[in-house]
PDB file of C-alpha atoms in Angstrom:
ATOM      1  CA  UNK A   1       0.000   0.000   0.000  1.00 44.00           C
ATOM      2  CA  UNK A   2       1.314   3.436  -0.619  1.00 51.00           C
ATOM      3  CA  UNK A   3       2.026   6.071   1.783  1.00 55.00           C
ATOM      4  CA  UNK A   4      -0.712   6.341   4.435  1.00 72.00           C
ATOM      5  CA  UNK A   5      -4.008   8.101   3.235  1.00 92.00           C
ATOM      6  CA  UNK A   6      -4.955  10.962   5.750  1.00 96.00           C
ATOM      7  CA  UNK A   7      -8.589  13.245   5.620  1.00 98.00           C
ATOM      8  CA  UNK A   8      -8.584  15.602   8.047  1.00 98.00           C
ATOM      9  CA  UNK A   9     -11.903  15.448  10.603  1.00 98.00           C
ATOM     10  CA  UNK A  10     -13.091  18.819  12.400  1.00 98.00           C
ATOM     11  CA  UNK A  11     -10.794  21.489  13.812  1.00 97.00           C
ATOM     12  CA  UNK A  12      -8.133  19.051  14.410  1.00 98.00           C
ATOM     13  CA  UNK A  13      -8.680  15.718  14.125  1.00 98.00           C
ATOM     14  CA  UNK A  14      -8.442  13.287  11.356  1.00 98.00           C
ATOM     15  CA  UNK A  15      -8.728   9.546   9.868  1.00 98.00           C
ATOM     16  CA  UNK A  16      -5.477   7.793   8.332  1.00 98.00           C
ATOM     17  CA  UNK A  17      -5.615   4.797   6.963  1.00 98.00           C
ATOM     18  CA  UNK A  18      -2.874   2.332   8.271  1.00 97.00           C
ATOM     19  CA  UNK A  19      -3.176  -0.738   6.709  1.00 97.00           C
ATOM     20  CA  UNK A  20      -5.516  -2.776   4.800  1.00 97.00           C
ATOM     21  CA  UNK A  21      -5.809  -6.818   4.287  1.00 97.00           C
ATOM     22  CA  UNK A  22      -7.702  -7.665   0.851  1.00 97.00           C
ATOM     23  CA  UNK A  23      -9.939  -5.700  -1.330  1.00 97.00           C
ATOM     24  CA  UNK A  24     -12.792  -7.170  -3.433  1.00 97.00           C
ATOM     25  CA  UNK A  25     -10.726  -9.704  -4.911  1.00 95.00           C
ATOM     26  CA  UNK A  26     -10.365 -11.138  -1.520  1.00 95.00           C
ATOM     27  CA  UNK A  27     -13.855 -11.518  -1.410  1.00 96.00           C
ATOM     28  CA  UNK A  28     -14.623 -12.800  -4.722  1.00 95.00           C
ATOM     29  CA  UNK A  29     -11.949 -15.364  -3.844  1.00 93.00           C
ATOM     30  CA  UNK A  30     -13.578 -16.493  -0.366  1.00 94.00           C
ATOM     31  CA  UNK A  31     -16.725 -16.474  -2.326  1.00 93.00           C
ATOM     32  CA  UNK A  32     -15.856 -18.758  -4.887  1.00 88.00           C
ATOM     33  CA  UNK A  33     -13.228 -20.515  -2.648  1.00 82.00           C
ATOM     34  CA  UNK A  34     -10.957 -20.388  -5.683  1.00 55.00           C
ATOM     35  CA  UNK A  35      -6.918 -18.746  -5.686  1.00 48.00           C
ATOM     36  CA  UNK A  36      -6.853 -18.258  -8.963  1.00 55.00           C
ATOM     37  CA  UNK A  37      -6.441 -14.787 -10.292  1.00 56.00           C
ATOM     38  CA  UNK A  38      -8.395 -13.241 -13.550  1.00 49.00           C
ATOM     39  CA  UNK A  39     -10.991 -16.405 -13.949  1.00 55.00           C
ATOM     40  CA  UNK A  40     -14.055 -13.554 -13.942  1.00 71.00           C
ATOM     41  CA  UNK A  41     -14.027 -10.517 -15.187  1.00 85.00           C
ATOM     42  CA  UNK A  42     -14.946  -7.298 -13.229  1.00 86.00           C
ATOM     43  CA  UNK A  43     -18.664  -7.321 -14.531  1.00 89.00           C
ATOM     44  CA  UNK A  44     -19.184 -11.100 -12.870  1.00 91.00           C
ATOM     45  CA  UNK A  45     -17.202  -9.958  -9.831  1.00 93.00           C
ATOM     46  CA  UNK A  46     -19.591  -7.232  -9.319  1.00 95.00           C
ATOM     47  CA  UNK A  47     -22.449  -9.334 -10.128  1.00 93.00           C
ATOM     48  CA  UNK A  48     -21.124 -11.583  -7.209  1.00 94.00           C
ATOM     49  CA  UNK A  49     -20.397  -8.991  -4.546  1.00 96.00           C
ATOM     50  CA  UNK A  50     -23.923  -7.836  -5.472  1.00 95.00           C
ATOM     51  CA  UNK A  51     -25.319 -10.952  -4.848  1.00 94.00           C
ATOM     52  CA  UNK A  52     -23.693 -11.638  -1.246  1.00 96.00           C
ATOM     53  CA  UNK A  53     -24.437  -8.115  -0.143  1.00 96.00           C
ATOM     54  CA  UNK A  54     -28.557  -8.137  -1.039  1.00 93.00           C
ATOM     55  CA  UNK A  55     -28.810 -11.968   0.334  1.00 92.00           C
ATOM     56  CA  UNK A  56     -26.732 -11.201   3.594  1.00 93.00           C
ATOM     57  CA  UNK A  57     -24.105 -13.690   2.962  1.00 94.00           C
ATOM     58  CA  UNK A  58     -21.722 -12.033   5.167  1.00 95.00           C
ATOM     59  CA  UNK A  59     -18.536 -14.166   5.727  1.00 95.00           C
ATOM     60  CA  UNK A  60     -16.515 -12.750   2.592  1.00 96.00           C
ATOM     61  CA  UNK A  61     -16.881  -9.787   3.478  1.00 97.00           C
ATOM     62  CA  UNK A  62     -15.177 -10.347   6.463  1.00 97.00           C
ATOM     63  CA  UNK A  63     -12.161 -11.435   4.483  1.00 97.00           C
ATOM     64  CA  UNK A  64     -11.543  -7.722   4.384  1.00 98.00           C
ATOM     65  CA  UNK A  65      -9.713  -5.908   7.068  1.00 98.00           C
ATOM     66  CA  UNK A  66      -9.027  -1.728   7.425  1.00 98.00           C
ATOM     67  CA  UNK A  67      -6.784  -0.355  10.365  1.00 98.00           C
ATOM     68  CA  UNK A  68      -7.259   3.004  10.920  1.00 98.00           C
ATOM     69  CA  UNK A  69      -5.134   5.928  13.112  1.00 98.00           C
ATOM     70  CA  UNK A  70      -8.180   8.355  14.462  1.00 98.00           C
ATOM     71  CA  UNK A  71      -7.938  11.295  16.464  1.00 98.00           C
ATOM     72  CA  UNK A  72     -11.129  12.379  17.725  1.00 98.00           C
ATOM     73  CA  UNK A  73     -12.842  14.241  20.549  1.00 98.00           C
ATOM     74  CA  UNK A  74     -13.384  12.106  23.767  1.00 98.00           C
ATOM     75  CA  UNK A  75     -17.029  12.158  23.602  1.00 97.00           C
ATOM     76  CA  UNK A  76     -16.958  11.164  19.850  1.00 98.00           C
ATOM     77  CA  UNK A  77     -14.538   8.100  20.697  1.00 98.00           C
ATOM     78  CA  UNK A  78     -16.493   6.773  23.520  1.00 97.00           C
ATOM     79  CA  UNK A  79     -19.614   6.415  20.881  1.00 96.00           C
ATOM     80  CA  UNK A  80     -17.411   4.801  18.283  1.00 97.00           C
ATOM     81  CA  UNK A  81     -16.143   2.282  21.065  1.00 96.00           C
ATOM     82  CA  UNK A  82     -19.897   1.474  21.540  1.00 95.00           C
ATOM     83  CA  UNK A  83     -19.360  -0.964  17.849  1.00 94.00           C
ATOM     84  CA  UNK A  84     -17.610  -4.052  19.814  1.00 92.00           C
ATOM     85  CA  UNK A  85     -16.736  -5.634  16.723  1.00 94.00           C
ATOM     86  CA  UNK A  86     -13.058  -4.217  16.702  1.00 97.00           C
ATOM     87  CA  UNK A  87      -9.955  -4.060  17.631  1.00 97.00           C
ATOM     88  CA  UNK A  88      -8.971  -1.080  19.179  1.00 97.00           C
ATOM     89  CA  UNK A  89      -6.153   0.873  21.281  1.00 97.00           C
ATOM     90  CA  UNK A  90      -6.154   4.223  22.380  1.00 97.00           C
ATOM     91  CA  UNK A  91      -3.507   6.588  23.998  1.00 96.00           C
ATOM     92  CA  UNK A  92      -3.310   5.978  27.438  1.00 96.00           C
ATOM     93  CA  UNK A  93      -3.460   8.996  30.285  1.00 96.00           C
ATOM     94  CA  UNK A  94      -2.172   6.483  32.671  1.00 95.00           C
ATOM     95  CA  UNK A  95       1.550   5.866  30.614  1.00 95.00           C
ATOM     96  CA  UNK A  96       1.021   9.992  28.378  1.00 95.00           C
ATOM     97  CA  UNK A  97       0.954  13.709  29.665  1.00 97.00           C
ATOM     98  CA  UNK A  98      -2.304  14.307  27.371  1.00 97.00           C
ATOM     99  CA  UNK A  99      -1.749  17.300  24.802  1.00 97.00           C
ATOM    100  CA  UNK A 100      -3.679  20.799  25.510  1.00 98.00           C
ATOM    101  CA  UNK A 101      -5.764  20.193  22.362  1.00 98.00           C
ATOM    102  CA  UNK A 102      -9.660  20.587  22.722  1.00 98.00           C
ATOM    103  CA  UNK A 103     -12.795  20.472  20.039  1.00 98.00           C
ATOM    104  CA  UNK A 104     -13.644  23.870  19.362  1.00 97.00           C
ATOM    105  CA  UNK A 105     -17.325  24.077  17.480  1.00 96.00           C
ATOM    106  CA  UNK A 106     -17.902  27.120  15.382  1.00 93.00           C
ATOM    107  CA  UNK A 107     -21.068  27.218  17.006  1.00 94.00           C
ATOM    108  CA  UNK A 108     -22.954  24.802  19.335  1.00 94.00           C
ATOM    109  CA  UNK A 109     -26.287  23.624  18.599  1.00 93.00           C
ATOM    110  CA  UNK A 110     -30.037  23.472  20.091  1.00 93.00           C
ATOM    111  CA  UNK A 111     -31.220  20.608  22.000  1.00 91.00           C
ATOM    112  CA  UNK A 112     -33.755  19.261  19.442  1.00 89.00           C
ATOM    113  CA  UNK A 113     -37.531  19.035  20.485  1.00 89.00           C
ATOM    114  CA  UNK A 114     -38.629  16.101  19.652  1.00 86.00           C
ATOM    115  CA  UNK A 115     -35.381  14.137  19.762  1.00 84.00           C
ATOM    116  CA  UNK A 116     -34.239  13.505  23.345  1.00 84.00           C
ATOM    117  CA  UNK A 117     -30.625  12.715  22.560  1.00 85.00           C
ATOM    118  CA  UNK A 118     -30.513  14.671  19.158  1.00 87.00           C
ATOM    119  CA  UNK A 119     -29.405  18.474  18.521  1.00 91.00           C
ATOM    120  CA  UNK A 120     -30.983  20.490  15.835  1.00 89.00           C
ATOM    121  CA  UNK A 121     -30.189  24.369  14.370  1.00 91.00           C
ATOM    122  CA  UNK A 122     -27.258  26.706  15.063  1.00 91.00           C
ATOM    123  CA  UNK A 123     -27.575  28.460  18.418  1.00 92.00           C
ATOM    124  CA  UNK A 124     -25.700  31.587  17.521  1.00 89.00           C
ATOM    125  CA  UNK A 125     -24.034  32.087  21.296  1.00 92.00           C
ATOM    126  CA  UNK A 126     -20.529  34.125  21.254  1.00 93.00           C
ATOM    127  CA  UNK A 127     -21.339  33.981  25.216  1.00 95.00           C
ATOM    128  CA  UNK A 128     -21.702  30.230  25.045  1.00 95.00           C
ATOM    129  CA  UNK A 129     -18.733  29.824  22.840  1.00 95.00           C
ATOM    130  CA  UNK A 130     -16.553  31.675  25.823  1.00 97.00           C
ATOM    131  CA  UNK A 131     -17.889  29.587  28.286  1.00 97.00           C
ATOM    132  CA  UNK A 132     -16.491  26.520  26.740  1.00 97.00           C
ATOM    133  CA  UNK A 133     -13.167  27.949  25.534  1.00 97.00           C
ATOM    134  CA  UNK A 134     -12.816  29.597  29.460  1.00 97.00           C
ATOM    135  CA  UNK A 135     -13.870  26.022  30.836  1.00 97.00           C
ATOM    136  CA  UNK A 136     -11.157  23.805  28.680  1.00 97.00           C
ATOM    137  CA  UNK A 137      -8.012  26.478  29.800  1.00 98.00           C
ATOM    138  CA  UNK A 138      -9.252  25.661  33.867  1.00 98.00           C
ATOM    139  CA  UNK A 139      -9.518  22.476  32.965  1.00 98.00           C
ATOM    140  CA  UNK A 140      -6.231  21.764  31.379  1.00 98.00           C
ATOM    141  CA  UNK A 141      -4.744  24.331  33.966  1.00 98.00           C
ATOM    142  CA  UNK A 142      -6.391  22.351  36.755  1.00 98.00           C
ATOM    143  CA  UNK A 143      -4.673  19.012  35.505  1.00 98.00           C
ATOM    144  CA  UNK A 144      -1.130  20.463  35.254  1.00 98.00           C
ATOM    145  CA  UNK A 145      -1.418  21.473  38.184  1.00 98.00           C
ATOM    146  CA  UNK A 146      -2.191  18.260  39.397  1.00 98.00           C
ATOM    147  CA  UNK A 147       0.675  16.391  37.750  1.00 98.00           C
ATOM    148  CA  UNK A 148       3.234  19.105  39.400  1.00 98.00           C
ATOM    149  CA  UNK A 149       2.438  18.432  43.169  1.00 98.00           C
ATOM    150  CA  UNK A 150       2.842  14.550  42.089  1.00 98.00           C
ATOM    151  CA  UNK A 151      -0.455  13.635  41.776  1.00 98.00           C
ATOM    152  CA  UNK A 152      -0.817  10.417  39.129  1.00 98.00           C
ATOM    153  CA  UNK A 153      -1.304  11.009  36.102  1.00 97.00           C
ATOM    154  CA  UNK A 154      -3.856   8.058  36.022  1.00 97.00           C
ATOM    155  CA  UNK A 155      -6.086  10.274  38.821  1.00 98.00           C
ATOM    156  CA  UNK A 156      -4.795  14.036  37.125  1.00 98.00           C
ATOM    157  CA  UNK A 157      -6.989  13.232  34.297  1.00 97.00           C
ATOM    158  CA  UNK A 158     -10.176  13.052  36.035  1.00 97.00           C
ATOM    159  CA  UNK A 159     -10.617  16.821  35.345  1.00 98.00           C
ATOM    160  CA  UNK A 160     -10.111  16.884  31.798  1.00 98.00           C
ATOM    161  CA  UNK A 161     -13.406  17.763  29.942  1.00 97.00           C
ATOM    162  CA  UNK A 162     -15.154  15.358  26.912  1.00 97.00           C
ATOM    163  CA  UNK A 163     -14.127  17.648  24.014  1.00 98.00           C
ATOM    164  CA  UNK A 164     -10.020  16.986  24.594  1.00 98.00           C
ATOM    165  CA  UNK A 165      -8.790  15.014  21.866  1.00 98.00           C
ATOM    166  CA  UNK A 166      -7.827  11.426  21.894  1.00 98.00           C
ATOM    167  CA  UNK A 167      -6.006   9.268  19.695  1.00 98.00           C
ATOM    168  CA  UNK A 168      -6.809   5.047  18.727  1.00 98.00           C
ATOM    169  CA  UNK A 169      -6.012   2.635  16.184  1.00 98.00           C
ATOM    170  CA  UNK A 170      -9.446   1.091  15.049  1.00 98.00           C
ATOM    171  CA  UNK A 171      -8.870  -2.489  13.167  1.00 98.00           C
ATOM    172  CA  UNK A 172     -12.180  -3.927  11.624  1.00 98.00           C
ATOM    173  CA  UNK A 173     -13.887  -6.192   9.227  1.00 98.00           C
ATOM    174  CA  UNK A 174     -15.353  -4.282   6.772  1.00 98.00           C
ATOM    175  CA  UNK A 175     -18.604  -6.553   7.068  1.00 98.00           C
ATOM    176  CA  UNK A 176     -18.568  -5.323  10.355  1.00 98.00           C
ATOM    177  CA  UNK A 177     -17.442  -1.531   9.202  1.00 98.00           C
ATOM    178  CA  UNK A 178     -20.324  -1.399   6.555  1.00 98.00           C
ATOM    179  CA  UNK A 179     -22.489  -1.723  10.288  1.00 97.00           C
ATOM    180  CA  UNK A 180     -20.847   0.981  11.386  1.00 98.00           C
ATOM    181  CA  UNK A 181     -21.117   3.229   8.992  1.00 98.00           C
ATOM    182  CA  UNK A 182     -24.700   2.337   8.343  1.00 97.00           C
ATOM    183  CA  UNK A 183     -25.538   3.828  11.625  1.00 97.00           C
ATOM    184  CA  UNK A 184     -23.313   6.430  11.620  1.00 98.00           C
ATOM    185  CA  UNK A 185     -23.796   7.640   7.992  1.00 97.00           C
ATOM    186  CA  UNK A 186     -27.432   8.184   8.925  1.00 95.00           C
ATOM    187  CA  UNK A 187     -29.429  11.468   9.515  1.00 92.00           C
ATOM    188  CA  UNK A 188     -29.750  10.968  12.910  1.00 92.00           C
ATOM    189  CA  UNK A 189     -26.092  10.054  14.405  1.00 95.00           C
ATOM    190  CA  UNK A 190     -24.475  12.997  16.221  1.00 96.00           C
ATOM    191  CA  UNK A 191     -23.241  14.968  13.560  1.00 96.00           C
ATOM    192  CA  UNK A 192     -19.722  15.207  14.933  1.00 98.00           C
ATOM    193  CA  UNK A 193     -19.632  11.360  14.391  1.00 98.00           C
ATOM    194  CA  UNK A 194     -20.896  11.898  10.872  1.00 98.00           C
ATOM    195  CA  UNK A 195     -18.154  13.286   9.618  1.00 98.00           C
ATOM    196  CA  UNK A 196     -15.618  11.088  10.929  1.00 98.00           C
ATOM    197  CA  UNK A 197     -17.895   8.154   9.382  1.00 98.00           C
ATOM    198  CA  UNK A 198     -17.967  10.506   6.123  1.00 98.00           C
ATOM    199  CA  UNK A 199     -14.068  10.492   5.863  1.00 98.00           C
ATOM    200  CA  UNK A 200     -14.491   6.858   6.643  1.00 98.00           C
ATOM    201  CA  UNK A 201     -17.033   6.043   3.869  1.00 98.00           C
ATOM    202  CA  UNK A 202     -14.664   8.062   1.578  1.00 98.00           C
ATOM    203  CA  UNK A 203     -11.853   5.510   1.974  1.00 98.00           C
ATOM    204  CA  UNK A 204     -13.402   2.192   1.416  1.00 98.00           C
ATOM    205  CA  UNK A 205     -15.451   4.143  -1.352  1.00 98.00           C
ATOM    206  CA  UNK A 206     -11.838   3.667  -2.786  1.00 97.00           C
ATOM    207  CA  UNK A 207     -10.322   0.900  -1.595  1.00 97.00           C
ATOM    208  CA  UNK A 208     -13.273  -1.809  -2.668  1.00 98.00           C
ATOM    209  CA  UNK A 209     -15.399  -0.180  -5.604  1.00 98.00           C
ATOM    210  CA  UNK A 210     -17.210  -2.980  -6.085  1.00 97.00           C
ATOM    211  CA  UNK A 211     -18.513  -4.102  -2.382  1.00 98.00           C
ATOM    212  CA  UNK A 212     -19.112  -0.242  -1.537  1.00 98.00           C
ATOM    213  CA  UNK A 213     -21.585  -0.654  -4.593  1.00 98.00           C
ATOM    214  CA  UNK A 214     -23.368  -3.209  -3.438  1.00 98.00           C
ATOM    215  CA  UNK A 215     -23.627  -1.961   0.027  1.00 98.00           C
ATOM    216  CA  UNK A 216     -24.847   1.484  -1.022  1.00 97.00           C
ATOM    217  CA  UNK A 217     -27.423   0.149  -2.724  1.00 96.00           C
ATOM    218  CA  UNK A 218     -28.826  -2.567  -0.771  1.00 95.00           C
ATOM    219  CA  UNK A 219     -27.641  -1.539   2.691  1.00 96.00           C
ATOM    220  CA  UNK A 220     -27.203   2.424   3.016  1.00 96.00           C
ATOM    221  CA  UNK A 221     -29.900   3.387   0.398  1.00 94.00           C
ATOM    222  CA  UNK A 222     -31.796   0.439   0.664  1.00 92.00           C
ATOM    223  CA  UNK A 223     -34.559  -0.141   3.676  1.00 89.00           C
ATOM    224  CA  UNK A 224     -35.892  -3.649   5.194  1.00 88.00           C
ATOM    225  CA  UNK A 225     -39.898  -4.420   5.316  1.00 90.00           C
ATOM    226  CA  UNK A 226     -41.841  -5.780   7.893  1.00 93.00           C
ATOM    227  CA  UNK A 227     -44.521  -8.338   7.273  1.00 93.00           C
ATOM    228  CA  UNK A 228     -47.156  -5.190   7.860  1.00 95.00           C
ATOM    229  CA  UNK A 229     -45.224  -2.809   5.576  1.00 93.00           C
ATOM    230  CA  UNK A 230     -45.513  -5.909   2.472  1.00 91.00           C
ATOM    231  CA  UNK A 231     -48.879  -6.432   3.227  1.00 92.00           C
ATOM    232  CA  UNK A 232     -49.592  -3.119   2.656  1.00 94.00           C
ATOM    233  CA  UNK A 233     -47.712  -2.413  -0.368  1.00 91.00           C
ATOM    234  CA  UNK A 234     -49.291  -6.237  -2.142  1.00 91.00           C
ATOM    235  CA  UNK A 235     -52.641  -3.989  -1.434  1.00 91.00           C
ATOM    236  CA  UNK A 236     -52.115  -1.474  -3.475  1.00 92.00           C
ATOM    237  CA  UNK A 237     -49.652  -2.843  -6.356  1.00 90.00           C
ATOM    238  CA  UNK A 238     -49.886  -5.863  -8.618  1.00 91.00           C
ATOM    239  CA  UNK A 239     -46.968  -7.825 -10.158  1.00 91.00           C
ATOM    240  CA  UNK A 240     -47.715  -6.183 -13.423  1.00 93.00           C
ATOM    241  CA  UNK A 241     -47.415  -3.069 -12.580  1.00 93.00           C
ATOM    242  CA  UNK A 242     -44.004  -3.609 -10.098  1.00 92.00           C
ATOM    243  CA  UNK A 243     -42.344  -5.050 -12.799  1.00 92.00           C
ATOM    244  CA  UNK A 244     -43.122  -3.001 -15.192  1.00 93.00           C
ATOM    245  CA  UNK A 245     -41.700  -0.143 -12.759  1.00 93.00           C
ATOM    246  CA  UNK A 246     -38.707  -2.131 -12.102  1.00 92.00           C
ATOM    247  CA  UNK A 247     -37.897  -2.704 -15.613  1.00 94.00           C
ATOM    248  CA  UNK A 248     -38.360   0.949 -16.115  1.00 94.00           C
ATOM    249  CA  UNK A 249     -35.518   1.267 -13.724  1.00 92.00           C
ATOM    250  CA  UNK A 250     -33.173  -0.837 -15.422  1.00 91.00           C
ATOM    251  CA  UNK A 251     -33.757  -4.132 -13.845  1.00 89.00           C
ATOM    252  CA  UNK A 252     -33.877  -7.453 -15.447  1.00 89.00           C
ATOM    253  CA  UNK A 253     -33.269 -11.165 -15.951  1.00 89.00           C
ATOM    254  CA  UNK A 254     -33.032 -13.165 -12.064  1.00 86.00           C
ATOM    255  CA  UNK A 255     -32.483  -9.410 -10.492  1.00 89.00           C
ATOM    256  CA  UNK A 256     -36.543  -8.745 -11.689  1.00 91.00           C
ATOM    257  CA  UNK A 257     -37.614 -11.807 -10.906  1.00 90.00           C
ATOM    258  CA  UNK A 258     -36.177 -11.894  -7.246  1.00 88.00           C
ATOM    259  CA  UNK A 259     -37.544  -8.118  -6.617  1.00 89.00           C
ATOM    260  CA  UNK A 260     -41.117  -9.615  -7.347  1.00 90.00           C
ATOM    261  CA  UNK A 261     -40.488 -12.363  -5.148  1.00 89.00           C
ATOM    262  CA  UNK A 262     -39.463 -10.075  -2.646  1.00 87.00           C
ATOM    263  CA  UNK A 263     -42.619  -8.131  -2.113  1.00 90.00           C
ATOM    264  CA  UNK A 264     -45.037 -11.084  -3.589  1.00 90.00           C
ATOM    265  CA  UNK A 265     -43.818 -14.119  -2.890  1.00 85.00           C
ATOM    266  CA  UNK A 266     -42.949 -16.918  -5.152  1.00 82.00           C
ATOM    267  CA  UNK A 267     -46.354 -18.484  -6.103  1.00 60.00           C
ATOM    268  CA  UNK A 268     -47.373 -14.991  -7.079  1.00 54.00           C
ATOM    269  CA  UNK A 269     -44.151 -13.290  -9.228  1.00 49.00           C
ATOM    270  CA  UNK A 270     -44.417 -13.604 -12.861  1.00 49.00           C
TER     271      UNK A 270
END
């Protein structure tokens, strides 16, 4: 792999990308439990990948690996650590003198009203803004002050606020990763996290074409049905007119006739 790729996150963090184990080759070849190289062409690899991703066959995907270098606010970190599908190791304040370096919003926003644990508008507060900058420099003060009378630097920490920045390496499947960024990608994820899962998306957007296809369309862009939700919709379509909608869209062949299965059922596609 060539020289690591870096995109920087917010005021001062970023994502790098380490190292990487297999791209959609890799799982083409777990797939097809085949080594040999050029067999397919890159229209039946996609047609593959495409396959695996709509009918949740899962395990090649897994064949994949991405290691990533993040920095990140505290606060952002301790909601990425909440994906326990990982391997991950973060900069230690027991063994490190943590750096003076804080998340610093252009502007905060309002507690939504409807959303209990969502945010929602600018709130346009140079007061506000003050508050936290004055709050971060007592802080940081406050802990090295702390470390000079001798207190640990394991217990000095304790008064550091949630927007100092931390550092981890994240190492993940990118089954698992597409989960990830899934949630995180989505409208209502903090928006902080968004953009680190933005930078994220951008990378493997690169590094596997082909899978990042397949999930877009079936995964990110795509939505599951409940038994209700197809009941409803055989109510007020028919298989005529669905396919003839499909088709409009492009689709054809065993793709068409799977989509009408989908929603109808086998004894009633065409």
């Amino acid at each position: 792999m060539e020289g690591p790729l870096t995109i920087p996150v917010l005021d001062k963090g970023f994502v790098r990308l380490v190292d990487q184990m297999g791209d959609d080759r890799a799982i083409v070849q777990a797939a097809r439990v085949s080594y040999g190289e050029g067999t397919k062409t890159v229209r039946e690899d996609a047609a593959l990948i495409d396959y695996l991703m709509r009918h949740r066959h899962t395990s090649p995907f897994e064949m994949v690996v991405f290691k990533f270098h993040v920095k990140a606010p505290i606060f952002v970190a301790r909601q990425w650590f909440r994906h326990r599908t990982a391997s991950v190791n973060e900069i230690s304040g027991r063994y490190s003198i943590l750096k003076e370096e804080f998340y610093e919003p252009e502007a905060f926003r309002k507690q939504a009203k409807r959303n209990k644990q969502a945010s929602e508008g600018a709130l346009l507060d140079e007061e506000a803004l003050a508050l936290l900058s004055k709050v971060q420099q007592e802080a940081y003060g406050a802990y090295r002050a702390l470390l000079e009378k001798g207190v640990a630097r394991e217990m000095a920490r304790m008064v550091l606020p949630l927007n100092l920045y931390t550092e981890f390496y994240w190492k993940q499947d990118l089954h698992n990763l597409f989960h990830f960024l899934k949630l995180r990608l989505a409208p209502e994820a903090q928006w902080e996290i968004r953009q680190y899962a933005r930078a994220i998306a951008e990378i493997v957007k690169e590094r596997v074409p082909l899978a990042w296809a397949a999930f877009e369309e079936h995964l990110l862009e795509g939505a599951f049905l409940s038994r209700t939700e197809l009941r409803a919709l055989r109510g007020l379509l028919t298989p005529e007119v669905y396919e003839k909608a499909l088709s409009s869209l492009g689709l054809g062949g065993s793709r068409l006739k799977e989509a009408l299965e989908k929603v109808f059922g086998p004894g009633e596609a065409l």
